[in-house]
Coordinates of C-alpha atoms in Angstrom, one line a residue:
Chain P
M1 CA -24.8 105.3 -63.2
A2 CA -21.6 103.9 -62.0
L3 CA -18.0 105.0 -61.4
A4 CA -14.9 103.1 -62.7
I5 CA -11.3 102.7 -61.8
T6 CA -8.5 103.6 -64.1
S7 CA -4.9 102.1 -64.6
A8 CA -3.8 105.0 -62.3
C9 CA -5.0 102.9 -59.3
V10 CA -2.3 101.7 -56.9
N11 CA -4.3 98.8 -55.4
C12 CA -4.4 100.3 -51.9
W13 CA -7.7 98.8 -50.8
A14 CA -8.9 102.1 -49.4
C15 CA -11.9 102.3 -51.7
A16 CA -12.9 98.7 -51.3
D17 CA -13.0 99.2 -47.5
V18 CA -15.4 102.3 -47.6
C19 CA -17.7 101.3 -50.5
P20 CA -21.3 101.0 -48.9
N21 CA -22.4 98.6 -51.7
Q22 CA -19.4 96.2 -51.7
A23 CA -19.1 97.1 -55.4
I24 CA -15.3 97.3 -55.5
A25 CA -13.1 94.1 -55.7
A26 CA -9.4 93.3 -56.0
D27 CA -8.8 92.6 -59.7
S28 CA -5.9 92.5 -62.1
P29 CA -4.0 94.7 -62.9
V30 CA -6.1 97.1 -60.8
F31 CA -9.1 97.1 -58.6
S32 CA -12.5 97.3 -60.3
I33 CA -16.0 98.5 -59.7
D34 CA -19.0 96.4 -60.5
P35 CA -21.3 98.8 -62.5
L36 CA -24.3 96.9 -61.4
R37 CA -23.7 97.4 -57.7
C38 CA -22.3 101.0 -57.8
T39 CA -24.8 103.7 -56.9
E40 CA -22.1 106.5 -56.8
C41 CA -23.3 106.5 -53.2
V42 CA -26.5 108.3 -53.8
G43 CA -28.7 107.9 -50.8
D44 CA -25.9 106.8 -48.6
H45 CA -23.3 109.6 -48.5
A46 CA -22.9 113.2 -49.8
D47 CA -19.9 112.1 -51.8
P48 CA -18.9 108.9 -53.6
Q49 CA -16.8 107.2 -50.9
C50 CA -14.2 105.7 -53.2
A51 CA -13.4 109.1 -54.7
A52 CA -13.4 110.8 -51.2
I53 CA -10.6 108.4 -49.9
C54 CA -8.6 107.6 -53.1
P55 CA -5.1 109.0 -52.7
V56 CA -4.3 108.9 -56.4
E57 CA -5.5 111.6 -58.9
C58 CA -7.4 110.4 -62.0
A59 CA -7.9 106.8 -60.6
I60 CA -11.7 107.1 -60.1
V61 CA -13.7 108.4 -63.2
D62 CA -17.4 108.9 -63.9
E63 CA -19.3 107.5 -66.9
L64 CA -17.9 110.1 -69.2
G65 CA -14.4 109.2 -68.2
D66 CA -13.8 112.4 -66.3
P67 CA -11.7 112.1 -63.2
L68 CA -13.4 112.9 -59.9
N69 CA -9.9 113.9 -58.5
P70 CA -8.2 115.8 -61.5
P71 CA -4.5 116.4 -61.6
G72 CA -3.3 118.6 -58.7
S73 CA -6.5 118.2 -56.7
L74 CA -5.1 115.8 -54.1
T75 CA -1.4 116.5 -53.9
G76 CA -1.8 120.4 -54.3
I77 CA 1.1 120.4 -56.8
P78 CA 0.1 123.1 -59.3
V79 CA -0.7 121.8 -62.7
A80 CA 1.7 124.2 -64.2
R81 CA 4.4 122.6 -62.2
L82 CA 3.3 119.0 -63.2
I83 CA 3.6 120.2 -66.9
E84 CA 6.9 121.8 -66.4
L85 CA 8.2 118.5 -64.9
G86 CA 6.8 116.4 -67.7
L87 CA 4.5 114.7 -65.4
L88 CA 1.4 115.9 -67.2
R89 CA 0.8 116.7 -70.8
G90 CA -0.1 120.4 -71.2
T91 CA -3.2 119.9 -73.1
A92 CA -6.8 119.1 -72.6
M93 CA -6.5 118.8 -68.8
P94 CA -8.9 120.6 -66.6
Chain A
M1 CA 31.1 131.6 -17.7
E2 CA 28.4 129.1 -17.1
H3 CA 29.9 125.9 -15.5
H4 CA 28.3 122.8 -17.0
V5 CA 27.4 120.2 -14.6
I6 CA 26.4 117.3 -16.8
G7 CA 23.2 115.7 -15.7
G8 CA 21.5 115.5 -19.0
C9 CA 21.7 111.7 -19.1
K10 CA 19.0 111.3 -16.5
S11 CA 16.5 111.5 -19.2
G12 CA 17.9 108.3 -20.5
G13 CA 18.1 109.0 -24.2
C14 CA 21.0 111.3 -24.7
G15 CA 23.9 109.0 -24.8
T16 CA 24.9 105.5 -25.4
A17 CA 25.5 104.6 -21.8
P18 CA 24.3 101.1 -21.9
D19 CA 22.4 101.5 -18.7
K20 CA 20.5 104.5 -19.7
L21 CA 17.2 102.8 -19.2
A22 CA 18.2 102.5 -15.5
H23 CA 15.9 105.3 -14.6
L24 CA 12.8 103.4 -15.9
P25 CA 10.5 101.2 -13.7
D26 CA 11.3 97.5 -14.1
H27 CA 8.1 96.6 -15.9
I28 CA 8.9 99.2 -18.6
R29 CA 12.7 98.1 -18.8
L30 CA 11.4 94.6 -19.4
K31 CA 9.1 95.8 -22.2
V32 CA 11.7 97.7 -24.1
Q33 CA 15.0 95.8 -23.4
D34 CA 14.7 93.7 -26.6
H35 CA 12.7 96.2 -28.7
P36 CA 15.3 97.7 -31.3
C37 CA 13.1 100.7 -32.0
F38 CA 12.5 101.7 -28.4
S39 CA 15.9 100.8 -27.0
E40 CA 19.2 102.1 -28.5
E41 CA 21.0 99.4 -26.8
A42 CA 18.7 96.6 -28.0
H43 CA 19.1 97.7 -31.7
H44 CA 22.6 96.2 -31.8
Y45 CA 21.2 92.8 -30.9
F46 CA 17.6 92.3 -31.7
A47 CA 15.9 92.3 -35.0
R48 CA 12.4 93.4 -35.9
M49 CA 10.3 93.0 -39.0
H50 CA 7.4 94.9 -40.5
V51 CA 4.6 93.1 -42.5
A52 CA 2.9 95.2 -45.2
V53 CA -0.7 94.2 -44.6
A54 CA -2.0 97.9 -44.3
P55 CA -2.0 99.4 -47.8
A56 CA -5.0 101.9 -47.3
C57 CA -4.4 105.3 -45.9
N58 CA -6.8 108.0 -44.6
I59 CA -4.7 111.0 -44.7
Q60 CA -2.3 112.5 -47.3
C61 CA 1.1 113.8 -46.1
N62 CA 3.2 116.1 -48.3
Y63 CA 6.3 113.8 -47.8
C64 CA 4.5 110.7 -49.1
N65 CA 3.7 109.5 -52.6
R66 CA 1.4 106.4 -52.7
K67 CA 2.5 105.6 -56.2
Y68 CA 6.0 104.8 -55.4
D69 CA 7.6 101.3 -55.1
C70 CA 11.3 100.6 -55.7
S71 CA 13.0 97.6 -54.2
N72 CA 16.2 99.7 -53.9
E73 CA 14.5 102.3 -51.8
S74 CA 14.8 102.3 -48.0
R75 CA 12.4 104.7 -46.5
P76 CA 9.0 104.6 -44.7
G77 CA 5.9 104.0 -46.9
V78 CA 7.7 102.0 -49.4
V79 CA 7.0 98.2 -49.9
S80 CA 7.5 95.6 -52.6
E81 CA 4.4 93.4 -52.0
V82 CA 1.4 93.9 -50.0
L83 CA 0.4 90.7 -48.0
S84 CA -2.9 89.2 -46.6
P85 CA -2.9 88.4 -42.9
D86 CA -2.4 84.7 -43.6
Q87 CA 0.5 85.4 -46.0
A88 CA 2.0 87.8 -43.4
I89 CA 1.9 85.2 -40.7
R90 CA 3.6 82.7 -42.9
K91 CA 6.3 85.3 -43.5
V92 CA 6.8 86.1 -39.9
L93 CA 7.1 82.4 -39.0
A94 CA 9.6 81.9 -41.7
V95 CA 11.8 84.8 -40.7
A96 CA 11.4 83.9 -36.9
A97 CA 12.7 80.4 -37.7
E98 CA 15.8 81.7 -39.5
I99 CA 16.5 84.9 -37.6
P100 CA 16.1 83.9 -34.0
Q101 CA 16.9 87.5 -32.8
L102 CA 13.6 88.5 -34.1
S103 CA 11.8 90.2 -31.1
V104 CA 9.2 92.4 -32.7
L105 CA 6.6 92.4 -35.4
G106 CA 5.5 95.8 -36.5
I107 CA 2.7 96.9 -38.8
A108 CA 3.6 100.3 -40.2
G109 CA 1.9 100.5 -43.5
P110 CA 2.6 101.1 -46.3
G111 CA -0.7 103.1 -45.6
D112 CA -2.0 103.5 -42.0
P113 CA -2.5 100.3 -40.0
L114 CA -5.6 101.8 -38.3
A115 CA -7.1 102.6 -41.6
N116 CA -6.9 98.8 -42.3
P117 CA -8.2 97.6 -38.9
A118 CA -9.5 94.2 -40.0
R119 CA -6.2 93.2 -41.7
T120 CA -4.0 94.7 -39.0
F121 CA -5.8 93.1 -36.0
E122 CA -6.2 89.8 -37.7
T123 CA -2.5 89.6 -38.3
F124 CA -1.8 90.4 -34.6
R125 CA -4.4 87.9 -33.4
Q126 CA -2.9 85.1 -35.4
L127 CA 0.7 85.8 -34.5
A128 CA -0.1 86.1 -30.7
E129 CA -1.5 82.6 -31.1
K130 CA 1.4 81.1 -33.0
A131 CA 4.4 83.0 -31.6
P132 CA 3.4 84.6 -28.4
D133 CA 7.1 85.5 -27.6
I134 CA 7.2 88.1 -30.3
K135 CA 6.1 91.6 -29.3
L136 CA 3.6 93.4 -31.3
C137 CA 4.0 97.0 -32.4
V138 CA 2.1 99.4 -34.5
S139 CA 2.7 102.7 -36.1
T140 CA 0.0 105.1 -37.0
N141 CA -0.9 108.7 -38.1
G142 CA -3.3 108.8 -35.1
L143 CA -6.4 109.8 -36.9
R144 CA -8.4 106.7 -35.7
L145 CA -6.5 106.1 -32.6
P146 CA -9.2 107.0 -30.1
E147 CA -11.6 104.6 -31.9
F148 CA -9.0 101.7 -31.5
A149 CA -7.2 102.4 -28.3
D150 CA -9.1 99.7 -26.4
E151 CA -8.6 97.1 -29.1
I152 CA -4.9 97.9 -29.1
A153 CA -4.7 97.3 -25.4
R154 CA -6.8 94.1 -25.7
H155 CA -4.4 92.7 -28.3
N156 CA -1.4 93.2 -26.0
I157 CA 0.1 95.7 -28.5
D158 CA 2.3 97.5 -26.0
H159 CA 4.4 99.6 -28.3
V160 CA 2.6 102.1 -30.4
T161 CA 4.3 104.9 -32.5
I162 CA 2.3 108.0 -33.5
T163 CA 3.6 110.3 -36.2
I164 CA 3.0 113.8 -34.7
N165 CA 4.5 116.6 -36.9
C166 CA 2.7 119.5 -35.2
V167 CA 0.2 120.7 -32.6
D168 CA -0.8 123.9 -34.4
P169 CA -3.4 123.4 -37.3
Q170 CA -1.9 126.3 -39.3
I171 CA 1.4 124.3 -39.5
G172 CA -0.5 121.1 -40.0
A173 CA -2.1 122.5 -43.1
Q174 CA 1.3 122.9 -44.7
I175 CA 2.0 119.3 -44.1
Y176 CA -1.3 117.5 -44.6
P177 CA -3.4 118.5 -47.7
W178 CA -6.4 116.3 -46.7
I179 CA -7.8 113.8 -44.4
F180 CA -10.7 111.3 -44.9
W181 CA -12.9 111.8 -41.9
Q182 CA -16.5 110.7 -41.3
N183 CA -17.1 109.8 -44.9
Q184 CA -15.7 113.0 -46.3
R185 CA -12.5 114.3 -47.6
I186 CA -11.6 117.3 -45.5
R187 CA -8.9 119.8 -46.4
G188 CA -6.8 122.6 -45.1
V189 CA -6.7 123.9 -41.6
E190 CA -9.8 122.0 -40.6
A191 CA -8.3 118.7 -41.6
A192 CA -5.2 119.5 -39.6
R193 CA -7.2 120.5 -36.6
I194 CA -9.1 117.2 -36.6
L195 CA -6.0 115.1 -37.0
I196 CA -4.1 117.0 -34.2
E197 CA -7.1 116.5 -31.9
Q198 CA -7.3 112.8 -32.6
Q199 CA -3.6 112.2 -32.2
Q200 CA -3.4 114.0 -28.8
Q201 CA -6.6 112.2 -27.5
G202 CA -5.2 109.0 -28.8
L203 CA -1.9 109.5 -27.1
E204 CA -3.7 110.2 -23.7
M205 CA -5.9 107.1 -24.1
L206 CA -2.9 104.8 -24.8
V207 CA -0.9 106.2 -21.9
A208 CA -3.9 105.7 -19.6
R209 CA -4.0 102.1 -20.8
G210 CA -0.5 101.5 -20.0
V211 CA 0.8 101.3 -23.6
L212 CA 4.3 102.6 -24.4
V213 CA 4.0 105.3 -26.9
K214 CA 6.9 106.7 -29.1
I215 CA 6.3 109.9 -31.0
N216 CA 7.9 110.2 -34.4
S217 CA 8.2 113.8 -35.9
V218 CA 9.4 114.6 -39.4
M219 CA 11.7 117.7 -39.3
I220 CA 10.7 119.8 -42.2
P221 CA 13.0 123.0 -42.5
G222 CA 10.9 126.2 -42.6
I223 CA 7.7 124.5 -41.7
N224 CA 7.9 122.7 -38.3
D225 CA 11.5 122.8 -37.4
R226 CA 11.0 125.7 -34.9
H227 CA 7.8 124.1 -33.6
L228 CA 9.0 120.6 -32.7
A229 CA 10.6 121.6 -29.4
E230 CA 7.0 122.6 -28.4
V231 CA 5.6 119.4 -29.7
S232 CA 8.3 117.5 -27.6
K233 CA 7.3 119.3 -24.4
I234 CA 3.6 118.5 -25.0
V235 CA 3.9 114.8 -25.8
K236 CA 6.2 114.3 -22.9
A237 CA 3.9 115.9 -20.6
K238 CA 1.1 113.6 -21.8
G239 CA 3.4 110.6 -21.0
A240 CA 5.0 109.6 -24.4
F241 CA 8.0 107.5 -23.6
L242 CA 10.4 108.5 -26.4
H243 CA 10.6 111.2 -29.1
N244 CA 12.1 110.4 -32.5
V245 CA 12.7 113.4 -34.6
I246 CA 13.6 112.2 -38.1
P247 CA 14.7 114.2 -41.1
L248 CA 12.4 114.9 -44.0
I249 CA 13.3 112.8 -47.1
A250 CA 12.4 114.9 -50.2
E251 CA 13.8 114.1 -53.6
A252 CA 12.0 115.1 -56.8
E253 CA 12.3 111.6 -58.1
H254 CA 10.2 110.3 -55.3
G255 CA 7.3 112.4 -56.7
T256 CA 6.1 113.8 -53.4
Y257 CA 4.7 117.2 -53.1
F258 CA 7.8 118.3 -51.0
G259 CA 10.1 116.6 -53.4
L260 CA 8.5 118.2 -56.5
M261 CA 8.1 121.6 -54.9
G262 CA 11.9 121.8 -54.0
Q263 CA 11.3 121.6 -50.2
R264 CA 14.8 121.0 -48.7
S265 CA 15.7 118.2 -46.2
P266 CA 17.5 119.2 -43.0
E267 CA 21.2 118.9 -42.9
A268 CA 22.7 116.4 -40.3
R269 CA 23.9 119.2 -38.1
E270 CA 20.4 120.9 -38.0
L271 CA 18.8 117.6 -37.1
Q272 CA 21.3 117.1 -34.3
A273 CA 20.8 120.6 -33.0
L274 CA 17.0 120.1 -32.9
Q275 CA 17.4 116.7 -31.2
D276 CA 19.6 118.3 -28.6
E277 CA 17.2 121.0 -28.1
C278 CA 14.3 118.5 -27.5
A279 CA 16.5 116.3 -25.3
G280 CA 16.2 118.7 -22.4
D281 CA 12.6 117.7 -22.3
M282 CA 12.5 113.9 -22.9
A283 CA 14.3 110.9 -24.0
M284 CA 15.2 111.2 -27.6
M285 CA 15.7 108.3 -30.1
R286 CA 18.7 108.9 -32.4
H287 CA 19.2 105.4 -33.9
C288 CA 16.1 105.4 -36.2
R289 CA 16.9 104.2 -39.7
Q290 CA 13.6 105.3 -41.3
C291 CA 12.9 101.8 -42.6
R292 CA 10.5 100.5 -45.1
A293 CA 7.1 99.2 -44.2
D294 CA 8.3 95.7 -45.0
A295 CA 11.8 95.8 -43.5
V296 CA 13.3 92.5 -42.0
G297 CA 16.3 92.1 -39.7
L298 CA 18.5 94.3 -37.5
L299 CA 18.0 98.1 -37.9
G300 CA 20.1 99.3 -40.8
E301 CA 20.4 95.8 -42.4
D302 CA 17.4 94.9 -44.5
R303 CA 17.0 91.2 -45.3
G304 CA 13.5 91.6 -46.8
A305 CA 14.5 90.3 -50.1
E306 CA 15.3 86.8 -48.5
F307 CA 11.8 86.5 -47.5
T308 CA 9.6 87.2 -50.4
L309 CA 6.4 85.1 -50.8
D310 CA 7.9 83.0 -53.7
K311 CA 11.1 82.3 -51.7
I312 CA 9.2 81.1 -48.5
A313 CA 6.5 79.2 -50.5
E314 CA 8.3 75.8 -50.2
R315 CA 10.0 76.3 -46.8
E316 CA 8.9 74.0 -43.9
F317 CA 9.5 75.0 -40.3
D318 CA 9.0 73.4 -37.0
L319 CA 7.1 76.0 -34.9
A320 CA 7.9 74.5 -31.5
A321 CA 11.6 74.0 -32.3
A322 CA 11.9 77.6 -33.6
T323 CA 10.2 79.1 -30.5
A324 CA 12.6 77.1 -28.3
H325 CA 15.6 78.2 -30.2
R326 CA 14.5 81.8 -30.1
R327 CA 14.1 81.6 -26.4
E328 CA 17.6 80.3 -26.1
I329 CA 19.2 82.9 -28.3
K330 CA 17.3 85.7 -26.7
A331 CA 18.3 84.7 -23.3
G332 CA 21.9 84.6 -24.5
L333 CA 21.6 88.2 -26.0
L334 CA 20.1 89.6 -22.9
A335 CA 22.9 88.0 -20.8
Q336 CA 25.4 89.6 -23.2
M337 CA 23.9 92.9 -22.9
Q338 CA 23.9 92.6 -19.1
A339 CA 27.6 91.6 -19.2
R340 CA 28.5 94.6 -21.2
R341 CA 26.6 96.9 -18.9
A342 CA 28.3 95.5 -15.7
P343 CA 31.7 97.0 -15.9
A344 CA 32.2 100.6 -15.2
Q345 CA 32.2 102.7 -18.3
P346 CA 34.7 105.3 -17.8
A347 CA 34.3 106.7 -21.4
A348 CA 30.5 107.0 -21.1
Q349 CA 30.5 108.2 -17.5
T350 CA 29.5 111.8 -17.0
I351 CA 32.2 113.9 -15.1
N352 CA 30.7 116.2 -12.7
F353 CA 33.6 118.4 -11.9
M354 CA 35.5 119.2 -15.1
P355 CA 37.8 122.2 -14.9
K356 CA 36.4 124.6 -17.5
P357 CA 35.5 122.4 -20.4
T358 CA 37.6 124.2 -22.9
L359 CA 38.4 121.2 -25.0
R360 CA 36.2 121.4 -28.1
P361 CA 33.8 118.5 -28.9
V362 CA 34.7 116.4 -31.9
L363 CA 32.3 114.4 -34.1
M364 CA 33.6 110.9 -35.2
A365 CA 32.0 108.5 -37.6
V366 CA 32.2 104.8 -36.8
A367 CA 31.8 101.8 -39.3
A368 CA 30.2 99.6 -36.6
K369 CA 29.2 96.0 -36.3
H370 CA 27.4 94.5 -33.4
G371 CA 28.3 97.5 -31.2
L372 CA 32.1 97.3 -32.0
V373 CA 34.3 99.1 -34.3
G374 CA 33.9 96.1 -36.5
E375 CA 33.1 97.0 -40.1
H376 CA 35.5 97.4 -43.1
F377 CA 35.1 101.1 -44.3
G378 CA 34.2 99.9 -47.9
H379 CA 31.5 97.6 -46.7
A380 CA 29.8 100.0 -44.3
R381 CA 26.3 101.0 -45.5
E382 CA 26.1 103.5 -42.7
F383 CA 28.2 105.2 -40.1
L384 CA 27.2 105.9 -36.5
V385 CA 28.2 109.3 -35.3
Y386 CA 29.5 110.0 -31.9
E387 CA 30.4 113.3 -30.2
A388 CA 33.4 113.2 -27.9
S389 CA 33.9 116.0 -25.5
A390 CA 35.5 116.8 -22.2
T391 CA 32.4 115.4 -20.7
G392 CA 32.3 112.0 -22.3
V393 CA 31.1 110.2 -25.4
R394 CA 27.6 110.3 -26.7
F395 CA 25.8 108.8 -29.7
V396 CA 24.3 111.6 -31.8
G397 CA 23.0 109.9 -34.9
H398 CA 23.9 108.0 -38.0
R399 CA 24.7 108.8 -41.6
K400 CA 23.9 106.6 -44.5
A401 CA 26.7 105.6 -46.9
D402 CA 24.1 105.1 -49.8
L403 CA 21.7 107.9 -49.4
Y404 CA 18.3 106.3 -49.3
C405 CA 19.2 104.0 -52.2
T406 CA 21.4 101.1 -52.8
G407 CA 20.8 100.7 -56.5
E408 CA 24.1 102.0 -57.8
D409 CA 23.4 101.4 -61.4
S410 CA 19.9 102.7 -61.6
C411 CA 19.9 105.4 -59.2
G412 CA 23.5 106.8 -59.3
E413 CA 24.0 110.3 -60.3
G414 CA 27.4 110.2 -61.6
E415 CA 29.3 110.8 -58.5
S416 CA 31.0 107.9 -57.0
R417 CA 30.1 106.2 -53.8
L418 CA 33.1 107.5 -52.1
D419 CA 32.2 111.1 -52.8
R420 CA 28.7 110.5 -51.5
I421 CA 30.2 109.1 -48.4
L422 CA 32.6 112.1 -47.9
Q423 CA 29.5 114.3 -48.2
A424 CA 27.6 112.2 -45.7
L425 CA 30.5 112.4 -43.2
A426 CA 30.6 116.2 -43.3
G427 CA 31.4 117.7 -40.0
C428 CA 33.1 114.6 -38.7
E429 CA 36.9 114.8 -37.9
A430 CA 37.7 111.1 -37.8
V431 CA 36.3 107.9 -39.1
L432 CA 36.9 104.6 -37.1
C433 CA 36.7 101.4 -38.9
A434 CA 38.1 97.9 -38.8
R435 CA 40.0 98.2 -42.0
I436 CA 40.3 100.7 -44.9
G437 CA 41.8 100.7 -48.3
Y438 CA 44.4 103.1 -49.7
E439 CA 42.2 105.1 -52.0
P440 CA 39.6 106.0 -49.5
W441 CA 42.3 106.7 -46.8
S442 CA 43.9 109.3 -49.1
K443 CA 40.6 110.8 -50.0
L444 CA 39.4 111.0 -46.5
E445 CA 42.6 112.7 -45.4
A446 CA 42.4 115.1 -48.2
A447 CA 38.8 116.0 -47.0
G448 CA 40.1 116.6 -43.5
I449 CA 38.5 113.5 -42.0
H450 CA 41.2 111.4 -40.3
P451 CA 40.8 107.6 -41.0
N452 CA 41.6 105.3 -38.1
A453 CA 41.7 101.6 -38.1
E454 CA 43.8 101.2 -34.9
H455 CA 40.8 100.4 -32.7
A456 CA 39.4 97.5 -34.8
M457 CA 37.0 95.3 -32.7
E458 CA 37.0 97.5 -29.7
E459 CA 33.9 98.8 -27.9
I460 CA 32.8 102.0 -29.8
E461 CA 32.6 104.3 -26.8
T462 CA 36.0 103.2 -25.6
A463 CA 37.6 103.7 -29.0
V464 CA 36.1 107.1 -29.5
A465 CA 37.3 108.2 -26.1
A466 CA 40.8 106.9 -27.0
V467 CA 41.0 108.7 -30.3
Y468 CA 39.8 111.9 -28.5
A469 CA 42.5 111.4 -25.9
E470 CA 45.0 110.9 -28.7
M471 CA 43.8 114.2 -30.4
R472 CA 44.1 116.0 -27.1
A473 CA 47.6 114.7 -26.6
A474 CA 48.6 115.9 -30.1
G475 CA 47.3 119.3 -29.1
K476 CA 44.5 119.1 -31.7
L477 CA 41.7 120.0 -29.4
G478 CA 42.9 123.4 -28.3
R479 CA 40.2 125.8 -27.2
T480 CA 37.1 126.7 -29.0
A481 CA 37.1 129.7 -31.2
R482 CA 34.4 131.1 -28.8
D483 CA 36.6 130.6 -25.8
Q484 CA 39.5 132.3 -27.5
K485 CA 37.3 135.3 -28.3
V486 CA 36.1 135.5 -24.7
A487 CA 39.7 135.2 -23.5

């Protein structure tokens, strides 16, 4: 049970600072989560801390690869608008 | 008809009268006299730099996009490289050795400095040790301010800027989609309520500790533009030193919520009207350049590109010699400022007994350099805007020649630089510069903006007053349309 960081990451350090397990480290090209240390914050916090502070949609994913912060969930920009602007492909997104 | 007795300048922030800080107690004057972001006068002489040691943020603002980085961009929240505290100190010392006018180190992001407390305070601690003459300054969204107010005071950080866009959570919910608070992402009105509460409490705590606080507010038409006068009243009552209302920057290509959703930015005249409205209540800052979180140099002149990590890697500098050099240069600049203040300033003086002020006010743009009409029109990257009227000359703002971007090739939209300048100067009737070419001269005239290079190298206020007098003598000032109607 561990979360992972995708290439959407902007290397802002926010997640590394709040992780209760020191499971997140600066890495190249983006930060990474040590799957052996990550507990998804179970037992420590109600929500995984990295996903609760991450400013970028789709940067933190679960073991299935599903984003904890899907498109539109953080900026509030409607998905339809993102598709219209060509910032998101119009298929298979939640 | 109401007779205007001009006394507005007592608040100290409404004009460019060089001694406008005169009303302040000595200990505060000493604190701000060489801080370019807290003193309009100082920004002509002293330089500041920001180091980007604070990448993490704990709130989202609808005018910010954390994915953005363009070296051609000049606006808050944008940086080219994030530094560790050790790298930051190396950079500050390199800049301080080459730019002896450097008086301030600020930490402003690209995230929120207080969401990166260890990196932020370690940077300040090291600098205080190695270059104690450089003032420390921090900008924050305020969410964690109450938690760190004591630490800020302990580190001798005596200038803090809080961005306060509202005091009403309903308005806040339209600006902040979420905050990270007590281990949770909180959204909507509740998020705004907590943020506002923390900001206000933080402001009070800093004032109680003797820290000078400037409030930045982003003017967002249709959202908080009618609310900011109230914000101004409240923060002044709580002891804020200066209020800086800045215009929203929202372009679709920045990828921000406001940019993508078509939220418009305020026009220069709307910004000025709001600043004037707030000015009744407190000192207003009008010379803010909305700089990057890694800006270096005088305001409006970013030299950050000269001091990237790879460029300073090999540089050697003598700490003691640099400190001594800075001390000497700064003493010279302060003396220069003092000397310019000394003579009576007829142009900037307020006149208490004007016969009915029926001469209409005129906006003039100035291509300025070091406080003088000193820049070639074609070289000006920005224009300072002054309002001349029967009651004197006052600084009202600045207009960028290259709107937020200097990358002509990559960012141009087909219109020429000159066309953009003409747009930026809308509302101005004259433009004063040291020199100007034939082509811009004709285009300006065709656009109804009178180019004037006859006051090259003169003091700005004196030159603006002289041009106003010339316009008056030429019968161009007449009476205002309103007066004519009344008559």
